[in-house]
Amino acid sequence: MFRTSLLATAALIGGVAIGAFAFRPELVKAQSSNQPASTDSNTYEQLNLFGEVFERIRSSYVEPVKDDDLVESAINGMLSGLDPHSSYMNAKEYADMQIQTKGEFGGLGIEVTMQDGLIKVVSPMDDTPAAKAGIQPGDLISHIDGDPVLGLTLNQAVDKMRGEVGSSITLTVIRGNQDPFEVTMKRAVITLKSVRWEMEPNNIGYVRITSFSEQTDSGLKNAIGAIKSATKGNLTGLVLDLRNNPGGLLDQAIAVSDDFLDKGEIVSTRGRNPDDGQRWNAEAGDLLDGKPVVVLINGGSASASEIVSGALQDHHRAILMGTKSFGKGSVQSIIPIPNHGAIRLTTARYYTPSGRSIQAKGIDPDIMVEPAKIETVDDTGKHEADLRGALANPDNNAGNNGGNNGNNQSNNNQPNNNGQNGAQNPPPNGQQNAQPEANTPPVNAQPGQNVSPSKPHVGSEKEAITDPTKDYQLARALDLLQGLALVKTGEATGSAN
């Protein structure tokens, strides 16, 4: 078996040139047995054309050119002309890729592809120089240290952005309709920690998967185990955050999907040869025992992220929320060339359980939620308790032995037994001295606001990795899970009655 990797982009800055790929040493030899002998003389004429152009360049170009460079450029041009994800890696680049796929490398921490001759950012990786510098999905990089990237191949641009850890690099960024601006960063060692988790209010778990590496599935199982322990078995639901996740290993995407499914197809791949098609199915065992799941996706969610999202959506196991995903539905094979490098060649498309291909289409969320800023609106209007002569709440006057029937006009505005002036001056939020239960949100709480701000942070990191007051999509996901829990509680109460 070979390992298949599905990444959205054609390069990982400071690391390995990537794509959705599978190591395919068995394809080193040309599979001539599967191809009929060509009798088309046009093929040989085209090869003769290549030879003539090659000789003209060698003899007439203004400066001497190495034969190896010409051949390598020709091969790379042949592959890159097929699609954005096929390319050639020379021996050095191939060796770098093999070393850097171990999960640690030096660089900036952004996944990129090519667009109109410029470098396009697919997504920055969490806690990397790029993320800290504010690089965003969709940004275009036009210059590297003042040198234009136009005319460079993707691998050449990646190589220019690599460097010694701690050294500085300046990128010229084009963002939307804004004027180009420069961003200076220091290269750092990029360590891939693909799974992080923490507890949100109301016993809701949150898991962030940044990429699908070798340790992702085990990391997810550990995270869910820790969340179950933290909730003492009273888990409300889970938010699975796949935003800005460019993908990774196919077997890890399958394993993560299987963690939430009991049965059914997860994904299938189909190549040029119908006999090469493969299909993967889930095995029994849902780590959450059917608890509700909300998956957050956006334009930076690609490839392996889309496999997980598509599987859970097609099986109605999770609600997808956010914006449309990236739309990369192809698989690349890494085919070593002995004594040289390797080619990265698109060899298959993948399909979700319902048989849909998301190539160049992406996955539409079940609930579209655009990124937005949450702004507090001053709600200082009058309430019933503010009206003169308003009846007091009988629950708050239970100890008054009937008292004044809650009408503050009959007590000459003297304080009642609750220490209130009738109903004129309730405590903040109109709580009338009633203490909220542990998991009841305070009145006027912002969506996703912590119920108990003094409650210690519980999670995989030393500090909180989320802030629902600033992350509108996450706040909506938390509200949805809490609403589902309330409905379920109401149904259970109604059945008991």
Coordinates of C-alpha atoms in Angstrom, one line a residue, residues 87-370:
S87 CA 4.7 19.4 -11.4
Y88 CA 8.2 18.1 -11.5
M89 CA 10.6 17.9 -8.5
N90 CA 14.3 17.7 -9.2
A91 CA 16.5 15.5 -7.0
K92 CA 17.0 18.3 -4.4
E93 CA 13.4 19.2 -4.2
Y94 CA 12.3 15.6 -3.9
A95 CA 14.8 15.0 -1.1
D96 CA 13.6 18.2 0.7
M97 CA 10.1 16.9 0.4
Q98 CA 10.9 13.6 2.0
I99 CA 12.7 15.2 4.8
Q100 CA 10.1 17.9 5.5
T101 CA 7.2 15.6 5.5
K102 CA 8.4 14.4 8.9
G103 CA 6.3 17.3 10.3
E104 CA 8.9 20.0 11.1
F105 CA 10.5 22.5 8.8
G106 CA 11.7 26.0 8.5
G107 CA 9.6 28.6 6.8
L108 CA 6.6 31.0 7.1
G109 CA 3.7 28.5 7.4
I110 CA 1.4 29.3 4.5
E111 CA -0.2 27.0 1.9
V112 CA -0.2 28.5 -1.5
T113 CA -0.9 27.9 -5.2
M114 CA -0.4 29.9 -8.4
Q115 CA -2.9 32.3 -9.9
D116 CA -2.2 34.4 -13.0
G117 CA 1.5 34.2 -12.4
L118 CA 1.2 35.3 -8.7
I119 CA 1.4 33.4 -5.5
K120 CA -2.1 32.9 -4.0
V121 CA -2.5 32.1 -0.3
V122 CA -4.9 29.3 0.4
S123 CA -4.5 29.5 4.1
P124 CA -2.0 30.4 6.8
M125 CA -1.2 27.7 9.4
D126 CA -2.1 28.5 13.0
D127 CA 0.6 29.9 15.3
T128 CA 3.1 30.5 12.4
P129 CA 4.8 33.7 11.3
A130 CA 2.3 34.1 8.4
A131 CA -0.7 33.8 10.7
K132 CA 0.8 36.2 13.3
A133 CA 1.5 38.7 10.6
G134 CA -2.1 38.7 9.5
I135 CA -1.7 36.9 6.1
Q136 CA -5.2 35.9 5.0
P137 CA -6.7 33.2 2.6
G138 CA -7.0 34.7 -0.9
D139 CA -4.0 37.2 -0.5
L140 CA -1.8 37.4 -3.6
I141 CA 2.0 37.7 -3.2
S142 CA 3.5 39.8 -6.0
H143 CA 7.1 40.3 -4.7
I144 CA 9.5 38.5 -2.4
D145 CA 12.1 40.8 -0.9
G146 CA 11.4 43.3 -3.6
D147 CA 11.8 40.8 -6.5
P148 CA 8.7 40.1 -8.6
V149 CA 7.3 36.5 -8.6
L150 CA 5.9 36.9 -12.1
G151 CA 7.9 34.6 -14.3
L152 CA 8.8 32.2 -11.5
T153 CA 7.5 28.7 -11.1
L154 CA 5.8 27.8 -7.9
N155 CA 8.7 25.8 -6.7
Q156 CA 11.1 28.6 -7.5
A157 CA 9.0 31.0 -5.5
V158 CA 8.8 28.6 -2.6
D159 CA 12.6 28.2 -2.7
K160 CA 13.0 32.0 -2.4
M161 CA 10.7 32.1 0.6
R162 CA 12.7 29.4 2.4
G163 CA 15.7 30.4 4.5
E164 CA 17.5 30.2 7.7
V165 CA 15.3 30.2 10.8
G166 CA 15.3 33.7 12.3
S167 CA 16.1 35.4 9.0
S168 CA 13.7 38.1 7.8
I169 CA 11.6 38.2 4.6
T170 CA 9.4 40.8 3.2
L171 CA 6.4 39.9 1.1
T172 CA 4.4 42.4 -1.1
V173 CA 0.7 41.5 -0.6
I174 CA -2.3 42.3 -2.7
R175 CA -5.6 42.0 -0.9
G176 CA -8.8 42.6 -2.7
N177 CA -9.1 46.2 -3.9
Q178 CA -6.6 47.5 -1.4
D179 CA -3.3 49.0 -2.5
P180 CA -0.4 46.6 -2.3
F181 CA 1.4 46.6 1.1
E182 CA 4.5 44.9 2.5
V183 CA 4.6 42.4 5.4
T184 CA 7.9 41.6 7.0
M185 CA 8.2 38.3 8.9
K186 CA 11.0 36.2 10.5
R187 CA 11.2 32.6 9.3
A188 CA 10.6 30.0 12.0
V189 CA 10.6 26.3 12.6
I190 CA 7.2 25.2 11.7
T191 CA 6.0 22.3 13.8
L192 CA 2.7 20.7 12.7
K193 CA 0.4 20.2 15.7
S194 CA -2.7 19.2 13.9
V195 CA -5.3 18.9 16.7
R196 CA -6.1 21.3 19.5
W197 CA -9.2 21.3 21.8
E198 CA -10.9 23.2 24.6
M199 CA -14.2 23.4 26.4
E200 CA -16.8 26.0 25.6
P201 CA -19.8 27.0 27.7
N202 CA -22.7 24.7 28.3
N203 CA -20.5 21.5 28.1
I204 CA -19.8 22.0 24.4
G205 CA -16.5 20.6 23.1
Y206 CA -14.4 22.4 20.5
V207 CA -11.8 20.7 18.4
R208 CA -9.6 22.5 15.8
I209 CA -7.9 20.4 13.1
T210 CA -5.3 22.4 11.2
S211 CA -4.1 19.7 8.9
F212 CA -4.3 16.0 8.4
S213 CA -0.9 14.6 9.4
E214 CA 0.2 11.2 10.7
Q215 CA -0.9 12.0 14.2
T216 CA -4.3 13.6 13.5
D217 CA -6.6 10.6 14.2
S218 CA -4.8 9.7 17.4
G219 CA -4.9 13.4 18.4
L220 CA -8.6 13.6 17.7
K221 CA -9.3 10.5 19.8
N222 CA -7.2 11.9 22.7
A223 CA -9.1 15.2 22.4
I224 CA -12.5 13.7 22.5
G225 CA -11.5 11.5 25.4
A226 CA -10.3 14.6 27.3
I227 CA -13.5 16.4 26.5
K228 CA -15.7 13.6 27.7
S229 CA -13.7 13.5 30.9
A230 CA -14.1 17.2 31.4
T231 CA -17.8 17.1 30.9
K232 CA -18.1 14.0 33.1
G233 CA -20.2 12.3 30.4
N234 CA -22.6 15.2 30.0
L235 CA -21.3 16.4 26.6
T236 CA -23.8 18.7 24.8
G237 CA -22.2 18.5 21.4
L238 CA -19.0 19.2 19.5
V239 CA -17.7 21.9 17.2
L240 CA -15.2 20.5 14.7
D241 CA -13.3 23.4 13.2
L242 CA -11.9 22.7 9.7
R243 CA -11.6 26.3 8.6
N244 CA -8.3 27.1 6.8
N245 CA -7.4 23.5 6.8
P246 CA -5.6 22.7 3.5
G247 CA -5.9 18.9 3.8
G248 CA -3.3 16.2 4.3
L249 CA -3.2 12.4 4.3
L250 CA -6.1 10.6 2.9
D251 CA -5.9 7.8 5.4
Q252 CA -6.2 10.3 8.2
A253 CA -9.2 12.0 6.6
I254 CA -10.9 8.6 6.3
A255 CA -10.0 7.7 9.9
V256 CA -11.4 11.1 11.2
S257 CA -14.6 10.6 9.3
D258 CA -14.9 7.0 10.6
D259 CA -14.6 8.4 14.2
F260 CA -18.1 9.9 13.8
L261 CA -19.7 7.2 11.6
D262 CA -21.0 3.7 12.3
K263 CA -21.4 2.6 8.7
G264 CA -21.5 3.6 5.1
E265 CA -19.1 4.8 2.5
I266 CA -16.7 7.6 3.4
V267 CA -15.0 8.4 0.1
S268 CA -14.2 6.8 -3.3
T269 CA -11.6 7.6 -5.9
R270 CA -11.8 7.1 -9.6
G271 CA -8.9 7.3 -12.0
R272 CA -8.4 7.1 -15.8
N273 CA -8.6 3.3 -15.6
P274 CA -11.9 2.1 -14.2
D275 CA -10.1 -0.8 -12.5
D276 CA -8.1 1.6 -10.4
G277 CA -11.2 2.8 -8.5
Q278 CA -11.2 2.5 -4.7
R279 CA -13.8 2.8 -2.0
W280 CA -13.5 3.2 1.8
N281 CA -16.3 2.4 4.2
A282 CA -16.8 3.3 7.9
E283 CA -16.6 0.7 10.7
A284 CA -18.9 0.5 13.7
G285 CA -18.1 2.9 16.5
D286 CA -19.1 6.6 16.9
L287 CA -16.8 8.3 19.4
L288 CA -19.5 10.7 20.3
D289 CA -22.3 8.2 20.6
G290 CA -24.5 10.2 18.3
K291 CA -24.1 13.6 20.0
P292 CA -24.7 16.5 17.6
V293 CA -21.7 17.9 15.6
V294 CA -21.3 21.2 13.9
V295 CA -18.4 21.4 11.3
L296 CA -17.1 24.8 10.5
I297 CA -15.7 25.3 7.0
N298 CA -14.6 28.2 4.7
G299 CA -12.8 28.9 1.5
G300 CA -9.5 27.7 3.1
S301 CA -11.0 24.2 3.8
A302 CA -9.7 21.9 1.1
S303 CA -9.1 18.4 -0.1
A304 CA -8.9 16.1 3.0
S305 CA -11.0 18.7 4.9
E306 CA -13.6 18.4 2.2
I307 CA -13.6 14.6 2.3
V308 CA -14.5 14.7 6.1
S309 CA -17.1 17.5 5.5
G310 CA -18.6 15.7 2.6
A311 CA -18.9 12.4 4.3
L312 CA -20.5 13.8 7.5
Q313 CA -22.8 16.0 5.4
D314 CA -23.9 13.1 3.1
H315 CA -24.6 10.9 6.1
H316 CA -26.5 13.7 7.9
R317 CA -24.1 13.1 10.8
A318 CA -23.1 16.8 11.2
I319 CA -24.4 20.2 10.3
L320 CA -21.9 22.2 8.1
M321 CA -21.7 25.9 8.9
G322 CA -19.7 28.7 7.4
T323 CA -18.9 29.4 3.8
K324 CA -18.2 27.3 0.6
S325 CA -15.0 25.2 0.8
F326 CA -12.0 25.4 -1.6
G327 CA -13.1 22.8 -4.1
K328 CA -10.1 20.6 -4.7
G329 CA -11.3 17.1 -5.6
S330 CA -8.2 15.5 -7.2
V331 CA -5.5 13.2 -6.0
Q332 CA -1.8 13.5 -7.0
S333 CA 0.6 10.6 -7.2
I334 CA 4.3 11.1 -6.4
I335 CA 6.2 9.0 -8.9
P336 CA 10.0 8.7 -8.3
I337 CA 12.3 8.9 -11.3
P338 CA 15.4 6.9 -10.6
N339 CA 18.7 8.9 -10.4
H340 CA 16.7 12.1 -10.8
G341 CA 13.7 13.5 -8.9
A342 CA 10.0 12.7 -9.0
I343 CA 6.9 13.9 -10.8
R344 CA 3.7 14.9 -9.1
L345 CA 0.9 13.8 -11.4
T346 CA -2.9 14.1 -11.0
T347 CA -4.1 10.5 -11.2
A348 CA -7.6 10.4 -9.8
R349 CA -10.7 12.3 -8.6
Y350 CA -12.4 11.6 -5.3
Y351 CA -16.2 11.5 -4.7
T352 CA -18.3 11.9 -1.6
P353 CA -20.6 9.1 -0.4
S354 CA -23.5 10.5 -2.5
G355 CA -21.3 10.2 -5.6
R356 CA -20.7 14.0 -6.1
S357 CA -17.4 15.4 -7.1
I358 CA -16.5 18.7 -5.5
Q359 CA -13.7 19.5 -8.0
A360 CA -13.8 23.2 -8.8
K361 CA -17.2 23.4 -7.0
G362 CA -16.5 23.1 -3.3
I363 CA -18.9 22.0 -0.6
D364 CA -21.8 24.3 0.3
P365 CA -22.5 24.5 4.0
D366 CA -25.9 23.6 5.3
I367 CA -26.1 26.9 7.0
M368 CA -24.3 29.8 5.3
V369 CA -22.6 32.1 7.9
E370 CA -20.3 34.8 6.6

